Amino acid sequence: MEIEIATIGGYEEVGRQMTAVRAGDDVVIFDMGLNLSKVLIHDNVETERMHSLDLIDMGAIPDDRVMSDLEGDVKAIVPTHGHLDHIAAIPKLAHRYDAPIVASPFTLALVEQQIKSEEKFGVQNDLVEMEAGETMSIGEENELEFVNVTHSIIDAINPVLHTPEGAIVYGLDKRMDHSPVIGDPIDMDRFREIGEEGVLCYIEDCTNANKKGRTPSESVARKHLKDVMYSLEDYDGGIVATTFSSHIARVTSLVEFAEDIGRQPVLLGRSMEKYSGTAERLDFVDFPDDLGMYGHRKSVDRTFKRIMNEGKENYLPIVTGHQGEPRAMLTRMGRGETPYELDDGDKVIFSARVIPEPTNEGQRYQSERLLGMQGARIYDDIHVSGHLCKEGHYEMLDALQPENVIPAHQDMSGYADYVDLAESEGYKLGEDLHVTRNGNMIQLVE
Ligand SMILES: [Zn+2]
Protein backbone atom coordinates (compact mmCIF):
# COMPACT_ATOMS: atom_id res chain seq x y z
CA MET A 1 0.00 0.00 0.00
CA GLU A 2 1.31 3.45 -0.88
CA ILE A 3 1.85 5.69 2.12
CA GLU A 4 2.37 9.39 1.72
CA ILE A 5 2.46 12.24 4.23
CA ALA A 6 1.66 15.87 3.42
CA THR A 7 3.21 18.26 5.93
CA ILE A 8 0.86 21.17 5.43
CA GLY A 9 1.17 23.54 8.39
CA GLY A 10 3.16 23.89 11.58
CA TYR A 11 6.44 22.64 10.10
CA GLU A 12 8.06 26.08 9.99
CA GLU A 13 6.44 27.54 13.09
CA VAL A 14 4.53 26.74 16.24
CA GLY A 15 0.95 27.28 15.16
CA ARG A 16 -1.47 26.40 12.29
CA GLN A 17 -0.83 22.67 12.57
CA MET A 18 -2.08 20.45 9.74
CA THR A 19 -0.84 17.11 8.43
CA ALA A 20 -2.47 14.67 6.01
CA VAL A 21 -1.66 10.98 5.75
CA ARG A 22 -2.60 8.98 2.65
CA ALA A 23 -2.74 5.21 3.09
CA GLY A 24 -3.79 3.67 -0.24
CA ASP A 25 -6.96 5.49 -1.27
CA ASP A 26 -7.76 6.80 2.23
CA VAL A 27 -6.63 10.14 3.57
CA VAL A 28 -6.81 11.26 7.20
CA ILE A 29 -6.14 14.87 8.20
CA PHE A 30 -4.61 15.54 11.63
CA ASP A 31 -5.30 19.02 13.06
CA MET A 32 -6.37 22.26 11.32
CA GLY A 33 -5.02 25.05 13.43
CA LEU A 34 -4.55 28.79 13.54
CA ASN A 35 -1.33 30.75 14.03
CA LEU A 36 -2.77 33.27 16.45
CA SER A 37 0.27 35.59 16.46
CA LYS A 38 -0.22 36.17 12.72
CA VAL A 39 -3.70 37.41 13.51
CA LEU A 40 -2.98 39.40 16.67
CA ILE A 41 -0.22 41.42 15.07
CA HIS A 42 -2.91 43.18 13.05
CA ASP A 43 -5.11 45.05 15.47
CA ASN A 44 -8.83 44.51 15.11
CA VAL A 45 -8.75 41.58 12.69
CA GLU A 46 -11.92 39.57 13.11
CA THR A 47 -11.25 36.19 11.58
CA GLU A 48 -14.91 35.15 11.81
CA ARG A 49 -15.76 37.09 8.66
CA MET A 50 -12.58 36.48 6.71
CA HIS A 51 -12.12 34.26 3.68
CA SER A 52 -9.78 31.27 3.89
CA LEU A 53 -7.52 32.51 1.11
CA ASP A 54 -6.90 35.82 2.86
CA LEU A 55 -6.08 33.98 6.07
CA ILE A 56 -3.75 31.66 4.14
CA ASP A 57 -1.99 34.72 2.65
CA MET A 58 -1.53 36.12 6.18
CA GLY A 59 0.08 32.82 7.23
CA ALA A 60 -2.69 32.45 9.81
CA ILE A 61 -4.12 29.11 8.64
CA PRO A 62 -2.56 26.15 6.79
CA ASP A 63 -2.25 26.43 3.01
CA ASP A 64 -4.16 23.26 2.22
CA ARG A 65 -4.03 23.70 -1.58
CA VAL A 66 -1.35 21.01 -1.57
CA MET A 67 -4.15 18.55 -0.75
CA SER A 68 -5.10 18.48 -4.46
CA ASP A 69 -1.85 16.59 -5.10
CA LEU A 70 -2.90 13.75 -2.79
CA GLU A 71 -4.77 11.07 -4.73
CA GLY A 72 -7.32 9.70 -2.31
CA ASP A 73 -10.47 10.54 -0.40
CA VAL A 74 -10.37 12.34 2.91
CA LYS A 75 -12.11 10.00 5.37
CA ALA A 76 -11.69 11.91 8.62
CA ILE A 77 -10.47 15.22 10.05
CA VAL A 78 -8.92 14.54 13.44
CA PRO A 79 -8.03 17.36 15.83
CA THR A 80 -5.85 16.07 18.66
CA HIS A 81 -6.89 18.55 21.38
CA GLY A 82 -8.70 21.82 21.82
CA HIS A 83 -5.86 24.37 21.55
CA LEU A 84 -6.45 26.97 18.84
CA ASP A 85 -3.27 26.10 16.95
CA HIS A 86 -4.88 22.67 16.38
CA ILE A 87 -8.59 23.39 15.85
CA ALA A 88 -9.19 27.03 14.94
CA ALA A 89 -8.83 26.64 11.15
CA ILE A 90 -11.58 24.00 11.06
CA PRO A 91 -14.33 26.62 10.42
CA LYS A 92 -12.29 27.95 7.47
CA LEU A 93 -11.17 24.69 5.83
CA ALA A 94 -13.26 21.68 6.88
CA HIS A 95 -16.16 22.41 4.54
CA ARG A 96 -13.88 21.68 1.58
CA TYR A 97 -13.75 18.02 2.59
CA ASP A 98 -16.59 15.53 2.61
CA ALA A 99 -15.49 13.93 5.85
CA PRO A 100 -16.51 13.83 9.50
CA ILE A 101 -14.58 15.61 12.24
CA VAL A 102 -13.57 12.94 14.75
CA ALA A 103 -12.40 14.04 18.20
CA SER A 104 -12.52 13.32 21.92
CA PRO A 105 -15.56 14.79 23.75
CA PHE A 106 -14.00 17.98 25.16
CA THR A 107 -12.15 18.73 21.92
CA LEU A 108 -15.29 18.14 19.88
CA ALA A 109 -17.33 20.50 22.09
CA LEU A 110 -14.73 23.23 21.49
CA VAL A 111 -14.75 22.52 17.74
CA GLU A 112 -18.52 22.86 17.77
CA GLN A 113 -18.21 26.30 19.42
CA GLN A 114 -15.62 27.36 16.83
CA ILE A 115 -17.99 26.35 14.01
CA LYS A 116 -20.90 28.21 15.62
CA SER A 117 -18.97 31.47 15.84
CA GLU A 118 -17.95 31.26 12.16
CA GLU A 119 -19.71 33.86 10.02
CA LYS A 120 -18.30 33.31 6.52
CA PHE A 121 -18.62 29.59 5.84
CA GLY A 122 -21.33 27.08 6.65
CA VAL A 123 -19.52 24.07 8.08
CA GLN A 124 -21.73 20.99 7.78
CA ASN A 125 -19.25 18.18 8.46
CA ASP A 126 -20.53 15.47 10.79
CA LEU A 127 -19.12 15.68 14.29
CA VAL A 128 -18.16 12.26 15.63
CA GLU A 129 -17.11 11.68 19.22
CA MET A 130 -14.42 9.10 19.93
CA GLU A 131 -12.75 8.50 23.28
CA ALA A 132 -9.17 7.56 24.06
CA GLY A 133 -8.78 3.78 23.69
CA GLU A 134 -11.41 3.53 20.96
CA THR A 135 -10.92 2.75 17.26
CA MET A 136 -12.69 3.41 13.97
CA SER A 137 -12.35 1.84 10.52
CA ILE A 138 -10.93 4.09 7.82
CA GLY A 139 -11.86 2.56 4.46
CA GLU A 140 -11.35 -1.19 3.95
CA GLU A 141 -7.88 -1.68 5.31
CA ASN A 142 -6.97 1.07 7.74
CA GLU A 143 -7.96 1.79 11.31
CA LEU A 144 -7.83 4.93 13.42
CA GLU A 145 -7.05 4.64 17.15
CA PHE A 146 -6.92 7.30 19.89
CA VAL A 147 -4.22 6.85 22.55
CA ASN A 148 -4.64 8.83 25.78
CA VAL A 149 -1.94 11.46 26.35
CA THR A 150 -1.41 14.29 28.83
CA HIS A 151 -1.08 17.94 27.87
CA SER A 152 -1.97 21.40 29.21
CA ILE A 153 -5.59 20.89 28.18
CA ILE A 154 -7.83 18.00 29.20
CA ASP A 155 -8.93 15.12 26.92
CA ALA A 156 -5.88 15.24 24.61
CA ILE A 157 -5.13 12.19 22.46
CA ASN A 158 -2.51 11.07 19.98
CA PRO A 159 -4.21 9.55 16.93
CA VAL A 160 -2.66 6.45 15.39
CA LEU A 161 -3.48 5.32 11.84
CA HIS A 162 -2.93 1.58 11.59
CA THR A 163 -2.11 0.61 7.99
CA PRO A 164 -0.97 -2.71 6.46
CA GLU A 165 2.51 -1.10 6.24
CA GLY A 166 2.64 -0.25 9.95
CA ALA A 167 1.30 2.43 12.23
CA ILE A 168 1.53 6.17 11.65
CA VAL A 169 1.66 7.80 15.10
CA TYR A 170 0.83 11.52 15.18
CA GLY A 171 2.51 12.72 18.38
CA LEU A 172 1.25 16.32 18.79
CA ASP A 173 0.96 17.66 21.63
CA LYS A 174 1.92 16.02 24.88
CA ARG A 175 4.06 15.65 27.95
CA MET A 176 4.53 12.43 29.86
CA ASP A 177 2.43 12.90 32.96
CA HIS A 178 1.96 9.94 35.28
CA SER A 179 0.00 11.96 37.85
CA PRO A 180 -2.05 14.56 36.01
CA VAL A 181 -4.44 16.53 38.19
CA ILE A 182 -7.42 15.67 35.97
CA GLY A 183 -7.83 12.59 33.78
CA ASP A 184 -5.77 9.45 33.21
CA PRO A 185 -1.97 9.24 32.97
CA ILE A 186 -0.39 8.99 29.53
CA ASP A 187 -0.92 5.50 28.12
CA MET A 188 2.72 4.46 27.69
CA ASP A 189 1.76 0.77 27.82
CA ARG A 190 -0.25 1.19 24.64
CA PHE A 191 2.57 3.13 22.93
CA ARG A 192 4.96 0.30 23.78
CA GLU A 193 2.51 -2.27 22.36
CA ILE A 194 2.13 -0.23 19.19
CA GLY A 195 5.93 -0.08 19.01
CA GLU A 196 6.08 -3.87 19.15
CA GLU A 197 3.42 -4.18 16.44
CA GLY A 198 5.54 -1.94 14.17
CA VAL A 199 5.55 1.81 13.60
CA LEU A 200 6.17 3.06 10.05
CA CYS A 201 6.34 6.71 11.04
CA TYR A 202 6.28 8.93 14.12
CA ILE A 203 5.47 12.63 13.83
CA GLU A 204 6.80 14.40 16.92
CA ASP A 205 5.97 17.62 18.80
CA CYS A 206 9.40 19.33 19.04
CA THR A 207 8.31 22.41 21.03
CA ASN A 208 10.73 21.72 23.90
CA ALA A 209 13.25 19.53 22.08
CA ASN A 210 15.99 21.99 23.06
CA LYS A 211 15.29 21.59 26.79
CA LYS A 212 17.22 19.00 28.78
CA GLY A 213 15.69 16.53 31.20
CA ARG A 214 12.05 15.80 31.77
CA THR A 215 8.94 17.99 31.82
CA PRO A 216 7.46 17.89 35.33
CA SER A 217 3.94 16.65 35.96
CA GLU A 218 1.00 19.00 36.42
CA SER A 219 1.00 17.83 40.03
CA VAL A 220 4.31 19.71 40.45
CA ALA A 221 2.75 22.97 39.23
CA ARG A 222 -0.12 22.28 41.58
CA LYS A 223 2.24 21.93 44.56
CA HIS A 224 4.09 25.10 43.58
CA LEU A 225 0.81 26.98 43.32
CA LYS A 226 -0.36 25.61 46.65
CA ASP A 227 2.85 26.81 48.31
CA VAL A 228 2.44 30.33 46.89
CA MET A 229 -1.24 30.62 47.74
CA TYR A 230 -0.95 29.18 51.24
CA SER A 231 1.89 31.64 51.93
CA LEU A 232 -0.62 34.44 51.23
CA GLU A 233 -3.28 33.11 53.58
CA ASP A 234 -2.87 36.00 56.04
CA TYR A 235 -2.69 38.75 53.44
CA ASP A 236 -5.72 40.95 53.89
CA GLY A 237 -5.70 42.80 50.57
CA GLY A 238 -6.35 41.91 46.97
CA ILE A 239 -5.02 38.77 45.29
CA VAL A 240 -5.63 38.20 41.58
CA ALA A 241 -4.61 35.13 39.58
CA THR A 242 -4.30 34.48 35.86
CA THR A 243 -3.66 31.35 33.81
CA PHE A 244 -4.47 29.80 30.43
CA SER A 245 -8.25 29.68 30.36
CA SER A 246 -8.13 26.34 28.49
CA HIS A 247 -5.96 24.86 31.26
CA ILE A 248 -8.79 23.28 33.22
CA ALA A 249 -6.53 21.41 35.65
CA ARG A 250 -4.80 24.65 36.67
CA VAL A 251 -8.06 26.56 36.97
CA THR A 252 -9.36 23.76 39.20
CA SER A 253 -6.30 24.03 41.46
CA LEU A 254 -6.71 27.82 41.70
CA VAL A 255 -10.37 27.42 42.64
CA GLU A 256 -9.55 24.84 45.28
CA PHE A 257 -6.67 26.75 46.92
CA ALA A 258 -8.68 29.98 46.91
CA GLU A 259 -11.27 28.27 49.07
CA ASP A 260 -8.54 26.75 51.27
CA ILE A 261 -7.25 30.23 52.13
CA GLY A 262 -10.72 31.60 52.78
CA ARG A 263 -11.37 33.39 49.52
CA GLN A 264 -14.24 32.99 47.12
CA PRO A 265 -12.90 32.24 43.62
CA VAL A 266 -14.58 33.85 40.64
CA LEU A 267 -13.75 33.27 36.95
CA LEU A 268 -13.73 36.42 34.83
CA GLY A 269 -13.28 36.88 31.08
CA ARG A 270 -14.98 35.44 28.01
CA SER A 271 -12.59 32.55 27.45
CA MET A 272 -12.55 31.66 31.19
CA GLU A 273 -16.30 31.27 31.01
CA LYS A 274 -16.14 29.33 27.74
CA TYR A 275 -13.57 26.66 28.65
CA SER A 276 -14.50 26.13 32.30
CA GLY A 277 -18.21 26.19 31.47
CA THR A 278 -17.68 23.53 28.80
CA ALA A 279 -15.58 21.33 31.10
CA GLU A 280 -18.22 21.53 33.80
CA ARG A 281 -21.09 20.81 31.41
CA LEU A 282 -19.27 17.68 30.16
CA ASP A 283 -18.55 16.53 33.75
CA PHE A 284 -14.77 16.78 33.52
CA VAL A 285 -14.77 18.91 36.65
CA ASP A 286 -17.02 19.44 39.61
CA PHE A 287 -16.70 23.10 40.56
CA PRO A 288 -18.36 24.42 43.74
CA ASP A 289 -22.03 25.27 43.08
CA ASP A 290 -21.52 28.93 43.88
CA LEU A 291 -18.51 29.42 41.57
CA GLY A 292 -19.25 32.50 39.46
CA MET A 293 -18.16 32.57 35.80
CA TYR A 294 -18.69 35.80 33.93
CA GLY A 295 -17.70 36.60 30.38
CA HIS A 296 -19.61 39.69 29.31
CA ARG A 297 -18.16 43.10 30.07
CA LYS A 298 -21.19 44.25 32.04
CA SER A 299 -21.43 41.21 34.30
CA VAL A 300 -17.66 41.30 34.86
CA ASP A 301 -17.80 44.96 35.90
CA ARG A 302 -20.78 44.28 38.15
CA THR A 303 -18.78 41.47 39.82
CA PHE A 304 -15.77 43.74 40.31
CA LYS A 305 -18.01 46.34 41.96
CA ARG A 306 -19.42 43.69 44.28
CA ILE A 307 -15.89 42.55 45.17
CA MET A 308 -14.86 46.14 45.97
CA ASN A 309 -17.99 46.64 48.11
CA GLU A 310 -17.70 43.40 50.03
CA GLY A 311 -13.92 43.57 50.43
CA LYS A 312 -11.15 42.38 48.10
CA GLU A 313 -9.76 40.22 50.92
CA ASN A 314 -12.72 37.84 50.52
CA TYR A 315 -12.17 37.05 46.83
CA LEU A 316 -9.79 35.55 44.30
CA PRO A 317 -10.58 36.81 40.80
CA ILE A 318 -9.16 34.31 38.26
CA VAL A 319 -8.84 36.30 35.06
CA THR A 320 -7.63 36.22 31.45
CA GLY A 321 -4.51 38.09 30.37
CA HIS A 322 -1.50 35.93 31.35
CA GLN A 323 0.32 36.94 28.14
CA GLY A 324 -0.56 40.62 28.52
CA GLU A 325 -3.09 40.44 25.68
CA PRO A 326 -4.21 44.06 25.18
CA ARG A 327 -7.93 43.43 25.55
CA ALA A 328 -7.79 40.76 28.27
CA MET A 329 -9.05 41.31 31.79
CA LEU A 330 -5.74 41.58 33.67
CA THR A 331 -4.40 44.11 31.16
CA ARG A 332 -7.56 46.20 31.61
CA MET A 333 -7.08 45.94 35.39
CA GLY A 334 -3.49 47.17 34.96
CA ARG A 335 -4.71 50.13 32.93
CA GLY A 336 -7.26 50.94 35.63
CA GLU A 337 -10.17 50.29 33.28
CA THR A 338 -12.15 48.08 35.65
CA PRO A 339 -13.84 48.87 38.97
CA TYR A 340 -11.23 46.66 40.72
CA GLU A 341 -8.66 48.90 42.37
CA LEU A 342 -5.19 47.59 43.10
CA ASP A 343 -3.45 48.83 46.23
CA ASP A 344 0.22 48.83 47.22
CA GLY A 345 1.24 45.28 48.06
CA ASP A 346 -1.64 43.51 46.31
CA LYS A 347 -0.62 40.21 44.74
CA VAL A 348 -0.86 39.12 41.11
CA ILE A 349 -0.20 35.43 40.47
CA PHE A 350 0.83 34.44 36.93
CA SER A 351 0.27 30.68 36.76
CA ALA A 352 1.68 30.70 33.25
CA ARG A 353 4.91 31.16 31.41
CA VAL A 354 5.38 33.86 28.78
CA ILE A 355 5.16 32.20 25.37
CA PRO A 356 8.63 33.00 23.99
CA GLU A 357 7.59 35.11 21.07
CA PRO A 358 8.35 38.85 20.69
CA THR A 359 4.71 40.02 20.61
CA ASN A 360 3.85 38.14 23.80
CA GLU A 361 7.04 39.16 25.53
CA GLY A 362 6.42 42.84 24.78
CA GLN A 363 2.79 42.76 25.82
CA ARG A 364 3.47 40.84 28.98
CA TYR A 365 6.26 43.26 29.93
CA GLN A 366 3.88 46.16 29.46
CA SER A 367 1.13 44.51 31.48
CA GLU A 368 3.48 43.74 34.40
CA ARG A 369 4.79 47.32 34.37
CA LEU A 370 1.27 48.72 34.49
CA LEU A 371 0.33 46.42 37.37
CA GLY A 372 3.58 47.32 39.13
CA MET A 373 2.88 51.05 38.81
CA GLN A 374 -0.25 50.49 40.84
CA GLY A 375 1.74 48.75 43.53
CA ALA A 376 1.09 45.13 42.63
CA ARG A 377 3.61 42.45 43.60
CA ILE A 378 4.11 39.85 40.86
CA TYR A 379 4.37 36.08 41.44
CA ASP A 380 5.59 34.77 38.11
CA ASP A 381 6.05 31.49 36.26
CA ILE A 382 4.05 29.13 38.49
CA HIS A 383 3.75 26.67 35.67
CA VAL A 384 4.95 23.48 33.98
CA SER A 385 5.08 23.05 30.21
CA GLY A 386 2.61 20.86 28.31
CA HIS A 387 5.34 19.57 25.99
CA LEU A 388 7.99 16.86 26.18
CA CYS A 389 11.59 17.79 26.91
CA LYS A 390 14.58 15.81 25.64
CA GLU A 391 14.26 12.75 27.86
CA GLY A 392 10.57 12.44 26.97
CA HIS A 393 11.51 12.45 23.30
CA TYR A 394 14.08 9.76 23.99
CA GLU A 395 11.49 7.65 25.82
CA MET A 396 9.00 7.98 22.96
CA LEU A 397 11.58 6.84 20.37
CA ASP A 398 12.48 3.97 22.67
CA ALA A 399 8.83 2.94 23.11
CA LEU A 400 7.78 3.25 19.47
CA GLN A 401 10.99 2.29 17.60
CA PRO A 402 9.63 4.02 14.48
CA GLU A 403 11.10 3.29 11.02
CA ASN A 404 10.75 6.98 10.08
CA VAL A 405 10.60 10.15 12.16
CA ILE A 406 9.20 13.55 11.17
CA PRO A 407 9.87 16.43 13.60
CA ALA A 408 7.02 18.98 13.76
CA HIS A 409 5.63 21.92 15.79
CA GLN A 410 8.80 24.06 15.56
CA ASP A 411 10.79 26.17 13.16
CA MET A 412 14.07 25.09 11.54
CA SER A 413 16.29 26.23 14.41
CA GLY A 414 13.93 24.52 16.86
CA TYR A 415 14.46 21.16 15.12
CA ALA A 416 18.23 21.15 15.61
CA ASP A 417 18.32 19.50 19.03
CA TYR A 418 15.72 16.92 18.03
CA VAL A 419 17.78 16.05 14.95
CA ASP A 420 20.83 15.55 17.19
CA LEU A 421 18.85 13.29 19.50
CA ALA A 422 17.36 11.23 16.66
CA GLU A 423 20.77 10.89 14.98
CA SER A 424 22.31 9.70 18.23
CA GLU A 425 19.60 7.02 18.18
CA GLY A 426 20.71 5.89 14.72
CA TYR A 427 18.40 7.85 12.41
CA LYS A 428 19.88 9.52 9.34
CA LEU A 429 18.80 12.93 8.10
CA GLY A 430 17.35 12.63 4.60
CA GLU A 431 16.90 8.87 4.90
CA ASP A 432 14.59 8.00 7.76
CA LEU A 433 14.67 11.34 9.59
CA HIS A 434 12.66 13.84 7.57
CA VAL A 435 13.08 17.51 8.42
CA THR A 436 10.55 19.21 6.20
CA ARG A 437 8.63 22.40 5.52
CA ASN A 438 5.03 23.43 5.07
CA GLY A 439 3.57 22.18 1.81
CA ASN A 440 5.84 19.16 1.25
CA MET A 441 5.01 15.53 0.48
CA ILE A 442 6.97 12.65 1.94
CA GLN A 443 6.51 9.29 0.20
CA LEU A 444 7.19 6.58 2.78
CA VAL A 445 6.03 3.52 0.84
CA GLU A 446 5.85 3.56 -2.97
ZN1 LIG B 1 -1.42 22.14 22.53
PDB file of C-alpha atoms and ligand atoms in Angstrom, residues 80-86 151-153 172-174 205 386-387 409, ligand 1:
ATOM      1  CA  THR A  80      -5.845  16.072  18.657  1.00  0.00           C
ATOM      2  CA  HIS A  81      -6.885  18.545  21.382  1.00  0.00           C
ATOM      3  CA  GLY A  82      -8.699  21.820  21.821  1.00  0.00           C
ATOM      4  CA  HIS A  83      -5.857  24.373  21.548  1.00  0.00           C
ATOM      5  CA  LEU A  84      -6.446  26.972  18.839  1.00  0.00           C
ATOM      6  CA  ASP A  85      -3.273  26.096  16.948  1.00  0.00           C
ATOM      7  CA  HIS A  86      -4.879  22.671  16.382  1.00  0.00           C
ATOM      8  CA  HIS A 151      -1.077  17.940  27.866  1.00  0.00           C
ATOM      9  CA  SER A 152      -1.974  21.398  29.210  1.00  0.00           C
ATOM     10  CA  ILE A 153      -5.588  20.890  28.181  1.00  0.00           C
ATOM     11  CA  LEU A 172       1.254  16.317  18.794  1.00  0.00           C
ATOM     12  CA  ASP A 173       0.962  17.658  21.627  1.00  0.00           C
ATOM     13  CA  LYS A 174       1.923  16.019  24.882  1.00  0.00           C
ATOM     14  CA  ASP A 205       5.970  17.620  18.801  1.00  0.00           C
ATOM     15  CA  GLY A 386       2.615  20.863  28.312  1.00  0.00           C
ATOM     16  CA  HIS A 387       5.338  19.567  25.995  1.00  0.00           C
ATOM     17  CA  HIS A 409       5.631  21.923  15.793  1.00  0.00           C
TER      18      HIS A 409
HETATM   19 ZN    ZN B   1      -1.425  22.136  22.531  1.00  0.00          ZN
END
